Amino acid sequence: MEIPNPPYFSCHSESCAHLLQTSLKSRDSLKGKSIHAQMVKLGLTFSVYLMNNLMNLYAKTGFLLDAHNLFNEMPVKTTFSWNTILSGYAKQGKLEKAHQVFDLIPVRDSVSWTTIIVGYNQMGRFENAIKIFVDMVKDKVLPTQFSLTNVLASCAATGSRGIGKKVHSFVVKLGLHACVPVANSLLNMYAKTGDLKMAKVVFDRMKLRNTSSWNAMISLHMNCGRVDLALAQFELLSERDIVSWNSMIAGCNQHGFDNEALQFFSRMLKDTSLKPDRFSLASALSACANLEKLSFGKQIHGYIVRTMFDASGAVGNALISMYAKSGGVEIARRIIEQSGISDLDVIAFTALLDGYVKLGDITPARQIFNSLKDPDVVAWTAMIVGYVQNGLNNDAIEVFKTMVSEGPRPNSFTLAAILSASSSVTSLNHGKQIHASAIRSGEALSPSVGNALTTMYAKAGSINGARKVFNLLRQNRDTVSWTSMIIALAQHGFGEEAIELFEQMLALGIKPDHITYVGVLSACTHGGLVEQGRSYFDLMKNAHKIDPTLSHYACMVDLFGRAGLLQEAYKFVENMPMEPDVIAWGSLLSSCKVYKNVDLAKVAAERLLLIEPNNSGAYSALANVYSSCGKWDDAAKIRKLMKARGVKKEQGLSWVQIQNKTHVFGVEDGLHPQKDEIYKMMDKIWKEIKKMGFAPDTESVLHDLGVEVKDQILRYHSEKLAIAFGIISTPENTTLRIMKNLRVCNDCHNAIKFISKLVDREIIVRDATRFHHFRNGSCSCKDYW
C-alpha cells in the first residue's frame, strides 16, 4: 500500500512543479535555480516528478552539465529522465554522448528511439539515422510520426529509395498516410530519389494537402526538367509561400528560362506581400547575369541597398557575377573592395576573370585571386584556365606550380587545364611532370585528364605516349577520348591507323561528333585517301545527321587540293552553302602552289584577300607560285605590292627545347651564342648527306639567284640549324623534337630524311600543319604532305 505524501509536502510539491513549468515556458534558468534551492531546503529532491521537471528545464535552457549532474544524483530514474538527458545532448549536436546515453537506457520507448533518429538526421548523419530506425523496427517499437518524417528525410538525403519504400509500408500499416507531414515527407523522399511516378501517386492520394505538398511537386518537376508541369502545379496552388515562388524562379533560372525567372520575380513583388529572400535574389541576379540585363540587375541591387539586405554569401556572389557578365566588371570590383567580400565563390570569381579576359586585362583578375583567403581548388583552376584562354600558358604553368607547393590538391579539371597549357607550349617535360602528378592523385585515368594527356603527348610530338594513355583509358573512354586519339594519329601521319580506330569506335556504338569527323577527314587528307574522305563526308551528313561546318568543308578542299584535284576543290569551295573562309581559300591556294596552277592561285589569293586584306600568307603564296613557274617579274610585283600596302611577310622560325630552355632559329641565323659550332656541324652534315646521294632542291628557293647562293640559303634554313644545334647539345640516340611555324619546304623535308639516317636518330618535326617522324631515311608522311 502506497503511503500518501503529507499535505505539507504535497502543497509545496505542486507549487514547485507549477513554478518550474512556468520557468520552462519563459526559458528562465535563473528562476529555475532558485526553485532548485528551495526544493533542497524543503527536502523535495526525492520527488522523481519534480526532479524530471527541473532536469528538463536545465537541459532546455542550455545548462546540460547541471542537468546531467542532477540526473546522476537521482536515486530513481524513469524513462522520461533518460530521454530528457538524451534529448539535451542530441539537440546540442553531441551525438557520441547522446548515443552513449541511448545505449544505457534500461527500457527504451518510442520517444528514446525518435530522439536519437531526429538528432542524427538534423546533424546530417543520415546513414546513422537510417540504421537506428532499422534497429527500432527490429526491437518491435512502433515508429512515431516524428521518427518516420526524419528517417524519410535521411532517405531523401542519401538517395536510399529502397529503404524509403519500406518506410512507406510502415506508414500505410500505421494508418499515417493521411497525416500531412508524413505524406509530405514521403513525397519529398520520392522526389529527391527521382521516382516521379510514386511521388505523383502519393500526391494524388493525399486527401489533405498543404502548401508544402504542392511545393514538393513543383520542385520535383523542376528537378526533372519539366518546367511546363511545374508551372501547371504552381498555377493550381492557391496559397503560395516564398518557397513556391523560389522554386519557380530558381527552377527557370537553372533550366535556361531566364526571362521567365525574372517574370516570376517581378510578379512576386507586384502581386504578393512576400519579401524576396536570399534564394529569390540570388536566382534573379543569376538570370540577369545570363541575359546580361544590367539595368534589371541594378534595380535588384537598389532593392538590396534600400532594404539593407545582407549581401554576403550567395547574394553577394550573384551580384558580382551579374555585374561582371553584364559589362560592369569595374562595378563588381568596387563592390568587392567596398564590402570586403572574403567568401567570393568560384562562379563569381570566374565571371570576374572572364570579364577582365574580354577586356584583354587579366592583371586585375590575378589581384583578386591573390586577395582570396585560402582559395579552393576551383578558384585555382579558374585562374589557370583564365591564363590558358588568354594565351598566357607560361603564367598558367607557374600558377600550377605554386598550387602544387602551397595550395590544395589539383583535381581532374585542374590537371586537364594545365595539360592544355603544356600542349600549347609543346613542353614534353612539363607534360610528363603533370602526368606524374595525375598518377599520384589518382586522376590519371579520369576521362577529362586522360583525354588531355593524350592531346598533350600528341602535341608535344610523342605519339607513342598518346597511344599508351589511350590504351590505359580502355574502361573510361568517351567520344572525346576516341576523337583525341584519331586527331593525334592524323596529325602524326598515321592516317590509316586513325581510320581503323574510327571504324572501331563505330563498331562499339560510340557516336562521333562534329570534331571526330574533322579528325577523320584530316586523316584522309594527310593520307591522300580521297574516296574514303568522300565516303566519310557523306556518312557524317546522312547517317549521323551532322551538318558540315566550315572546318569540314576546309578539310574536303584540302583533301582534293593535295591530291591534285584542283578543279574539283575549286568547285567544292564555290558550292559551299556558307561563305568560304580564309582557311578554305588558303587550302586551295597552297595546293595551287604545289601544283603550280597560276590561274587558280590568282583567284584563290584574290578571294582570300577580300576577306583578310593583310594576310601575308596569301601574298607570299601567290608570289611563290609565280616564282616556281619562272615568272620572276610577276613575283616581284606581288612582293612590291606587299611592301606598298605595309604587309609584312611572316618570318620562318624553328625552335628546339634543350634542358627546359627553348632555342629559336631563323634562316641564316647568326644570333645564337653557339653559332660557330652550329654552322660547323651543319656544313659537315651537308657534305655527308650529299655523299649519301642528297641533291639540294634549288627550286625551293623562290628567288632569281645563282645555284651556289641557293645552295647556301638552303643549307642554313631554320629547321636545319635547329637540328644541328640539337645534335651537338644532346647525347647520341636522343630523339630530336623540332617545331616550325611554317610548312616545311621540300628541300628540308628531303634533307632531314638523309640526316636521320646519317646520325641514326629519330627526328620529329612539327610544322604548321602536321608532324613528320623521320627515321632511318624515311618519313611517316610517306612524302605526301
Coordinates of N, CA, C and O in Angstrom, one line a residue, residues 68 71 82 97-108:
H68 N 22.8 17.0 -16.2 CA 23.4 15.6 -16.1 C 23.8 15.4 -14.7 O 23.7 14.2 -14.2
F71 N 20.8 14.4 -12.9 CA 20.4 13.1 -13.3 C 21.2 12.0 -12.6 O 20.7 11.0 -12.1
W82 N 15.8 9.6 -18.6 CA 16.8 9.2 -19.6 C 16.6 10.0 -20.9 O 17.5 10.5 -21.5
K97 N 27.9 11.5 -27.3 CA 27.5 11.4 -25.9 C 26.0 11.0 -25.8 O 25.6 10.2 -25.0
A98 N 25.2 11.5 -26.8 CA 23.8 11.1 -26.8 C 23.7 9.6 -27.0 O 22.8 8.9 -26.4
H99 N 24.5 9.0 -27.9 CA 24.4 7.6 -28.2 C 24.8 6.8 -27.0 O 24.3 5.7 -26.7
Q100 N 25.8 7.3 -26.2 CA 26.2 6.6 -25.0 C 25.0 6.5 -24.0 O 24.8 5.5 -23.4
V101 N 24.3 7.6 -23.9 CA 23.1 7.7 -23.0 C 22.1 6.7 -23.6 O 21.5 5.9 -22.8
F102 N 21.9 6.7 -24.9 CA 20.9 5.9 -25.5 C 21.1 4.4 -25.2 O 20.2 3.6 -24.9
D103 N 22.4 4.0 -25.3 CA 22.8 2.6 -25.1 C 22.5 2.2 -23.7 O 22.3 1.0 -23.4
L104 N 22.6 3.2 -22.7 CA 22.4 2.8 -21.3 C 21.0 2.8 -20.8 O 20.7 2.4 -19.7
I105 N 20.0 3.3 -21.6 CA 18.6 3.4 -21.2 C 18.1 1.9 -21.0 O 18.1 1.1 -21.9
P106 N 17.6 1.6 -19.8 CA 17.2 0.3 -19.5 C 16.0 -0.2 -20.3 O 15.9 -1.3 -20.9
V107 N 15.0 0.7 -20.4 CA 13.8 0.4 -21.2 C 13.5 1.6 -22.2 O 13.1 2.7 -21.7
R108 N 13.8 1.4 -23.4 CA 13.6 2.5 -24.4 C 12.2 2.5 -24.9 O 11.7 1.4 -25.3

